[in-house]
C-alpha atoms as a PDB file:
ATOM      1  CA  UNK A   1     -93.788 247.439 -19.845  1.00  0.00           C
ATOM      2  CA  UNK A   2     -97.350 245.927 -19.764  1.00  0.00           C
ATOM      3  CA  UNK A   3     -96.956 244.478 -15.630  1.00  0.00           C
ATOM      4  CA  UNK A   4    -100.245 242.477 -16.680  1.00  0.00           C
ATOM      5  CA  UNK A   5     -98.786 240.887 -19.417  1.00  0.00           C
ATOM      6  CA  UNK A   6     -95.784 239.880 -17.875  1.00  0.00           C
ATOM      7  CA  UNK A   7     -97.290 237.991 -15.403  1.00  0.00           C
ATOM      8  CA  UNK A   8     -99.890 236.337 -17.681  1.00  0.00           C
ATOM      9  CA  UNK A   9     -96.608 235.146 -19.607  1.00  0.00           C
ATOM     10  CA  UNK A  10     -94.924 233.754 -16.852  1.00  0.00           C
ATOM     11  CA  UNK A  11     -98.228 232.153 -15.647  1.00  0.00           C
ATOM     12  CA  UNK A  12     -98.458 230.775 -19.285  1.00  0.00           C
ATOM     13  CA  UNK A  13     -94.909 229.247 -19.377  1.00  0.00           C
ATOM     14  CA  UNK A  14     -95.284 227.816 -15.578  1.00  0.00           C
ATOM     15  CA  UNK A  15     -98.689 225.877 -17.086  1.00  0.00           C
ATOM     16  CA  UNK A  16     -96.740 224.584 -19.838  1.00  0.00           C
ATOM     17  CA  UNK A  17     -94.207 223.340 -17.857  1.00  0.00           C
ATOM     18  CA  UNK A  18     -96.369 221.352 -15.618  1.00  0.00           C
ATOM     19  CA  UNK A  19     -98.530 220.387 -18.837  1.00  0.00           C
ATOM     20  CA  UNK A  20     -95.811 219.090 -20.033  1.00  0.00           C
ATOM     21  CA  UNK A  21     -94.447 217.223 -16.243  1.00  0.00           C
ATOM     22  CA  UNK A  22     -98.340 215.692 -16.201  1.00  0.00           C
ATOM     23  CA  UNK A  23     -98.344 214.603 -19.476  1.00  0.00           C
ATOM     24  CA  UNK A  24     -94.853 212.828 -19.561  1.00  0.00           C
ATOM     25  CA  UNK A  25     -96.149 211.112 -16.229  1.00  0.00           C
ATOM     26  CA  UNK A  26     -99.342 210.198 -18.203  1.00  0.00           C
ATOM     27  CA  UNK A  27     -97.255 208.402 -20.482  1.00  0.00           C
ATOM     28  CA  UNK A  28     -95.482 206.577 -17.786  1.00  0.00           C
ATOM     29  CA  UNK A  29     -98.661 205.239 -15.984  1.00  0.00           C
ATOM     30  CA  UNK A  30    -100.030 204.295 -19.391  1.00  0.00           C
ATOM     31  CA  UNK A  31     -96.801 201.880 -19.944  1.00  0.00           C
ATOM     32  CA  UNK A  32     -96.638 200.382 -16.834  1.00  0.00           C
ATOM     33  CA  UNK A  33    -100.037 199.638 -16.945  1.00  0.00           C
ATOM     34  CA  UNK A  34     -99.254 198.129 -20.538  1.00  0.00           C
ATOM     35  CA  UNK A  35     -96.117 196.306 -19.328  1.00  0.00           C
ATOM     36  CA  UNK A  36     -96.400 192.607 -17.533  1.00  0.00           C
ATOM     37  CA  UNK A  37     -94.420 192.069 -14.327  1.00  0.00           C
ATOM     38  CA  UNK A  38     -92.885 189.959 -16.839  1.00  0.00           C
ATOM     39  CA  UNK A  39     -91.847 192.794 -19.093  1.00  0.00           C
ATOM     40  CA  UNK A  40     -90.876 194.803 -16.703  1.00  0.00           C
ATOM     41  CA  UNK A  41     -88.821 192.377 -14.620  1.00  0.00           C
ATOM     42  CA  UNK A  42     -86.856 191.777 -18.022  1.00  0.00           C
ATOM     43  CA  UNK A  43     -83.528 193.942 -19.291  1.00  0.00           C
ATOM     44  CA  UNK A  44     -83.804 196.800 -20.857  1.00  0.00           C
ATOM     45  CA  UNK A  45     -81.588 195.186 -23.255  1.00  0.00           C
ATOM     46  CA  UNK A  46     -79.100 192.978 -22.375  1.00  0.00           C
ATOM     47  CA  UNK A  47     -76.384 193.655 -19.836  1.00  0.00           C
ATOM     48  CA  UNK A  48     -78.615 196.521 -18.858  1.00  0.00           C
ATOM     49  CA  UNK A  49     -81.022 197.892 -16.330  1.00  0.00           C
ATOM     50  CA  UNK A  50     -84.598 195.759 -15.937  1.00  0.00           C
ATOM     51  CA  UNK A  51     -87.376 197.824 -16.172  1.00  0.00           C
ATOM     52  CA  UNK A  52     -88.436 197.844 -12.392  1.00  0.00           C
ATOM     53  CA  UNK A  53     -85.171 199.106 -11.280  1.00  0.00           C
ATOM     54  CA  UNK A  54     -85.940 202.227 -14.174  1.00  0.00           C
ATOM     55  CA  UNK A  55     -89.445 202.532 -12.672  1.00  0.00           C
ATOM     56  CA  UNK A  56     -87.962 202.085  -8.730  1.00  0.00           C
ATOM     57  CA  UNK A  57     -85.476 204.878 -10.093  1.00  0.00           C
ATOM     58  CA  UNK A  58     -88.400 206.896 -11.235  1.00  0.00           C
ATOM     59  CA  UNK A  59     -90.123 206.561  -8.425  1.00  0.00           C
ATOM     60  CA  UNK A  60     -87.350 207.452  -6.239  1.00  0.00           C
ATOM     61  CA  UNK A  61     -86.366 211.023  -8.327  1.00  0.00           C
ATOM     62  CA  UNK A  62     -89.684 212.193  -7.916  1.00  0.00           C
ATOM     63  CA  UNK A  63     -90.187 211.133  -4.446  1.00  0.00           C
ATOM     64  CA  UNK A  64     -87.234 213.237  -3.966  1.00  0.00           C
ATOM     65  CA  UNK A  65     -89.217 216.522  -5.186  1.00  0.00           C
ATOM     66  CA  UNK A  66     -91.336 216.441  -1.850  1.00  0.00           C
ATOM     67  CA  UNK A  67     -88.570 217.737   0.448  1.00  0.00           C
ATOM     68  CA  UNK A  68     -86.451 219.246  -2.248  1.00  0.00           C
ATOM     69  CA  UNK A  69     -89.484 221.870  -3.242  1.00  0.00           C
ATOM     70  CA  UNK A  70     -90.379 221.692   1.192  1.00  0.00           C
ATOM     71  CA  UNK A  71     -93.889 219.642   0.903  1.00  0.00           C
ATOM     72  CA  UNK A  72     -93.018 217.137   3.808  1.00  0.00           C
ATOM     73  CA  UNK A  73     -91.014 214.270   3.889  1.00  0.00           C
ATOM     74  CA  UNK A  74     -90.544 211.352   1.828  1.00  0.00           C
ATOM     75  CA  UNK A  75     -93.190 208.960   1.041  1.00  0.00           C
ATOM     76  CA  UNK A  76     -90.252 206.242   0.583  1.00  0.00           C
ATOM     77  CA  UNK A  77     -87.325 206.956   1.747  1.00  0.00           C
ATOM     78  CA  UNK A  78     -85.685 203.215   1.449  1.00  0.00           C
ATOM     79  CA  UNK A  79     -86.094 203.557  -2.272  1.00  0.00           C
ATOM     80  CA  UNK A  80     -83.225 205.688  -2.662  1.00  0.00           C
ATOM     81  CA  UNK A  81     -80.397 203.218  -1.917  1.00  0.00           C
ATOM     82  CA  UNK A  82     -81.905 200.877  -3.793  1.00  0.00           C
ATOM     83  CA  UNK A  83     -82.730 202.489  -6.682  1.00  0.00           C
ATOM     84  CA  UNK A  84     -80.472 205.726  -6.640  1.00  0.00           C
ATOM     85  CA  UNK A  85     -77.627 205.223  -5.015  1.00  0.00           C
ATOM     86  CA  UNK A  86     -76.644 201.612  -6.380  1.00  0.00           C
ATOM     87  CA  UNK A  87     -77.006 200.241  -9.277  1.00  0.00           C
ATOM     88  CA  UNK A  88     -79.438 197.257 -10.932  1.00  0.00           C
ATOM     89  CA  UNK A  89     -78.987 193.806  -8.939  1.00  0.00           C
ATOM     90  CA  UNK A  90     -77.011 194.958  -6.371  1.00  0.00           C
ATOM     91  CA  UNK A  91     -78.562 192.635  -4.271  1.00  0.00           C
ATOM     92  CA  UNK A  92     -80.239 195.132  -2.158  1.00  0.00           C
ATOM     93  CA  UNK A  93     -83.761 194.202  -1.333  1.00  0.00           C
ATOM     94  CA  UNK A  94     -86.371 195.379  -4.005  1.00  0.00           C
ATOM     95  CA  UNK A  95     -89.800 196.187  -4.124  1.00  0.00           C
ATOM     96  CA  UNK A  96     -92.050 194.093  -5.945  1.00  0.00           C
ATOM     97  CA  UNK A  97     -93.400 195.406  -9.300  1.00  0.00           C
ATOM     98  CA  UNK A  98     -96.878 195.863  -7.797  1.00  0.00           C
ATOM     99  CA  UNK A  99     -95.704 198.115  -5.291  1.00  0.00           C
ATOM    100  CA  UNK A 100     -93.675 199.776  -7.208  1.00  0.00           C
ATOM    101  CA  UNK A 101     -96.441 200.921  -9.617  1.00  0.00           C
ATOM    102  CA  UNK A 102     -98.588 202.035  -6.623  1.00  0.00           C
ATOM    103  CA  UNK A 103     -95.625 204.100  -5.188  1.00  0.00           C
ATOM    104  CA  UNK A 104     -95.563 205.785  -8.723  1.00  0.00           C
ATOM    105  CA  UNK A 105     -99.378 206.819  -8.611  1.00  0.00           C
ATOM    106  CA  UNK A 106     -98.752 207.973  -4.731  1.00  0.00           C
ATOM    107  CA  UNK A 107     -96.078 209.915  -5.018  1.00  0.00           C
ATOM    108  CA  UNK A 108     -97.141 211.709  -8.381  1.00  0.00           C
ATOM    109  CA  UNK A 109    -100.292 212.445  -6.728  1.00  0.00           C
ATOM    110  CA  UNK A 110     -98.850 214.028  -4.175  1.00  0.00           C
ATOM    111  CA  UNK A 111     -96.536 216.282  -6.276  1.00  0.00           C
ATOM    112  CA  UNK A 112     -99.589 217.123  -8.271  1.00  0.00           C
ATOM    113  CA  UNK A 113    -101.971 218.523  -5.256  1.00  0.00           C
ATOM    114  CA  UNK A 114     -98.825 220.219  -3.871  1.00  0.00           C
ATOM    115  CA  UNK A 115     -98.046 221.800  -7.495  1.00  0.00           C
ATOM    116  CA  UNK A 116    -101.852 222.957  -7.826  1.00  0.00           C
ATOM    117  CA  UNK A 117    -101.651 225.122  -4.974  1.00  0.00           C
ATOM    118  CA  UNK A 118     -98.558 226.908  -5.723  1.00  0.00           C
ATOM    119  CA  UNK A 119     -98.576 230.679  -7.607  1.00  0.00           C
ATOM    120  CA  UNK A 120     -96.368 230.506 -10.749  1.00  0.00           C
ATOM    121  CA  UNK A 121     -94.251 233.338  -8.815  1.00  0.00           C
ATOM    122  CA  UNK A 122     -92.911 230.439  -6.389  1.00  0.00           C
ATOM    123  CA  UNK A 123     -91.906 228.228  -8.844  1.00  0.00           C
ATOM    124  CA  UNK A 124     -88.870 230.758 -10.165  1.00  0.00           C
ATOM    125  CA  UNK A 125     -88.181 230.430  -5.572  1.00  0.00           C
ATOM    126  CA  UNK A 126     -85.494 228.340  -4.426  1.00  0.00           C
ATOM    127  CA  UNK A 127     -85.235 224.587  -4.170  1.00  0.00           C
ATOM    128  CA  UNK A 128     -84.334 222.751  -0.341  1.00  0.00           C
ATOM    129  CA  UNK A 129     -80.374 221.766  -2.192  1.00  0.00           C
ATOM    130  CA  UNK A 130     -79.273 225.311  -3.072  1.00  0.00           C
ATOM    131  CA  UNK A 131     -78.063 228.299  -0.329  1.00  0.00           C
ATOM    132  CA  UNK A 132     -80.012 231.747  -0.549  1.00  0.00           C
ATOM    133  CA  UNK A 133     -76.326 232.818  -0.849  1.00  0.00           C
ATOM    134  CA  UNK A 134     -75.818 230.593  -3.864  1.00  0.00           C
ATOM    135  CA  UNK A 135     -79.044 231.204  -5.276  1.00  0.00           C
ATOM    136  CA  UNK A 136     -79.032 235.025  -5.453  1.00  0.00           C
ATOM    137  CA  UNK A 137     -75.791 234.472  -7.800  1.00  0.00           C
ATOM    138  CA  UNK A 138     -77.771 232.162  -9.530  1.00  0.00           C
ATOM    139  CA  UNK A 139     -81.597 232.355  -9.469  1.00  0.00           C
ATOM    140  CA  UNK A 140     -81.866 229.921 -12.381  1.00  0.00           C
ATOM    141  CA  UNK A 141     -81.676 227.130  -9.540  1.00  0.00           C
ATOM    142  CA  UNK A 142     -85.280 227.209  -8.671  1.00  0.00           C
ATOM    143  CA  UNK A 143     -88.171 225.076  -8.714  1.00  0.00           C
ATOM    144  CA  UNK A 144     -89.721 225.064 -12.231  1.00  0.00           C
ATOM    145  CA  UNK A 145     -85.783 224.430 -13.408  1.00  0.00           C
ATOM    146  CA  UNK A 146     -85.642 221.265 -11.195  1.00  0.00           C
ATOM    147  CA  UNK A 147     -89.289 220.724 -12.599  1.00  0.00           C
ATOM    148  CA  UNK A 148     -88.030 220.649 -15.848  1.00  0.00           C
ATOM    149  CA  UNK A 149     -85.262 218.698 -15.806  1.00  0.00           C
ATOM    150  CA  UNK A 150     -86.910 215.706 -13.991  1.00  0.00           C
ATOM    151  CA  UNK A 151     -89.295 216.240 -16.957  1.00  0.00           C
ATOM    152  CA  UNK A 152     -86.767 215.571 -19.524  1.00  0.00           C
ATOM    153  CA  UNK A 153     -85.487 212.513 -17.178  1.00  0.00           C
ATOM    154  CA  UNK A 154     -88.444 211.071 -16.961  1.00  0.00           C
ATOM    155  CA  UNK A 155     -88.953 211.215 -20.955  1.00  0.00           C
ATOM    156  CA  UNK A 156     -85.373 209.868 -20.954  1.00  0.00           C
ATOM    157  CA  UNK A 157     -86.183 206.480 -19.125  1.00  0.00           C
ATOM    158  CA  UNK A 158     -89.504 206.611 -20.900  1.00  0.00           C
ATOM    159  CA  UNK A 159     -87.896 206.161 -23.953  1.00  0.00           C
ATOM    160  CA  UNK A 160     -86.063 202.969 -22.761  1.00  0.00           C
ATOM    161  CA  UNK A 161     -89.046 201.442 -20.580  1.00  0.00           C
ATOM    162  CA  UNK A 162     -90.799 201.192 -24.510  1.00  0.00           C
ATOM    163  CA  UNK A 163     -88.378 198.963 -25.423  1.00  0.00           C
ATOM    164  CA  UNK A 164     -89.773 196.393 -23.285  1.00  0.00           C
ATOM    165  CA  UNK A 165     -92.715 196.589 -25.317  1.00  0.00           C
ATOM    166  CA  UNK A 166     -90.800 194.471 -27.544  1.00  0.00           C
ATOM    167  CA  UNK A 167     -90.179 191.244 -24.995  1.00  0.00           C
END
């Protein structure tokens, strides 16, 4: 086996994973930038989430990456109740839509100087959540796996926040 060509794969596959993580996030700043405070104070459809609770919720996931993957601390920390751990008008104090939006450009660009650093060999490493006793049984719990998965969520709540296109 061709050790060259192995890594040049898994080089390739760790690009297209991020390619894919910067462009869903492209998408995302593109909409919001789109949407009105209007828009995106409105339901997603009715009886359901607004879209600044989605984009609070957003926000909150992938501020969540910074510790999870060990590049510091939160950038918000207070988002999390708010936007993860209870659920659209729960009364909890929000942040306005303006903030909200620059929150989203901070802490993407955070996550994207940290993930232009790292060597595609330490994203198949362990995430901050799982033991090194748990991961050696299961070494599919690593960073490009969380990477991908908040990859699909965000394309997820993508697809709803276009609905507000609509209002």
């Amino acid at each position: 086996m061709n050790t060259d060509k192995v890594v040049q794969e898994i080089e390739l596959v760790v690009k297209m994973a991020i390619s894919a993580w910067d462009s869903q996030n492209t998408r995302v700043d593109k909409l919001i930038d789109q949407l009105s405070d209007e828009q995106l104070l409105s339901e997603i459809a009715s009886g359901k989430n607004r879209g600044v609770y989605l984009l609070g919720h957003l926000v909150a996931v992938n501020d969540n990456l910074i510790p999870l993957f060990g590049f510091g601390e939160k950038l918000y920390p207070q988002l999390g109740a708010v936007y993860l751990t209870n659920p659209d008008k729960s009364g909890l104090t929000e942040s306005s839509v303006s903030e909200l939006k620059t929150y989203w450009k901070e802490v993407n660009a955070k996550l994207s100087q940290h993930f232009s650093k790292m060597q595609a060999a330490e994203w198949f490493t362990k995430h901050n959540s799982v033991s090194e006793e748990d991961f050696a049984k299961e070494p599919h719990r690593n960073k490009l796996n969380v990477l991908l998965n908040r990859t699909t969520h965000q394309s997820y709540h993508l697809g709803q926040l276009v609905l507000l296109q609509r209002k």
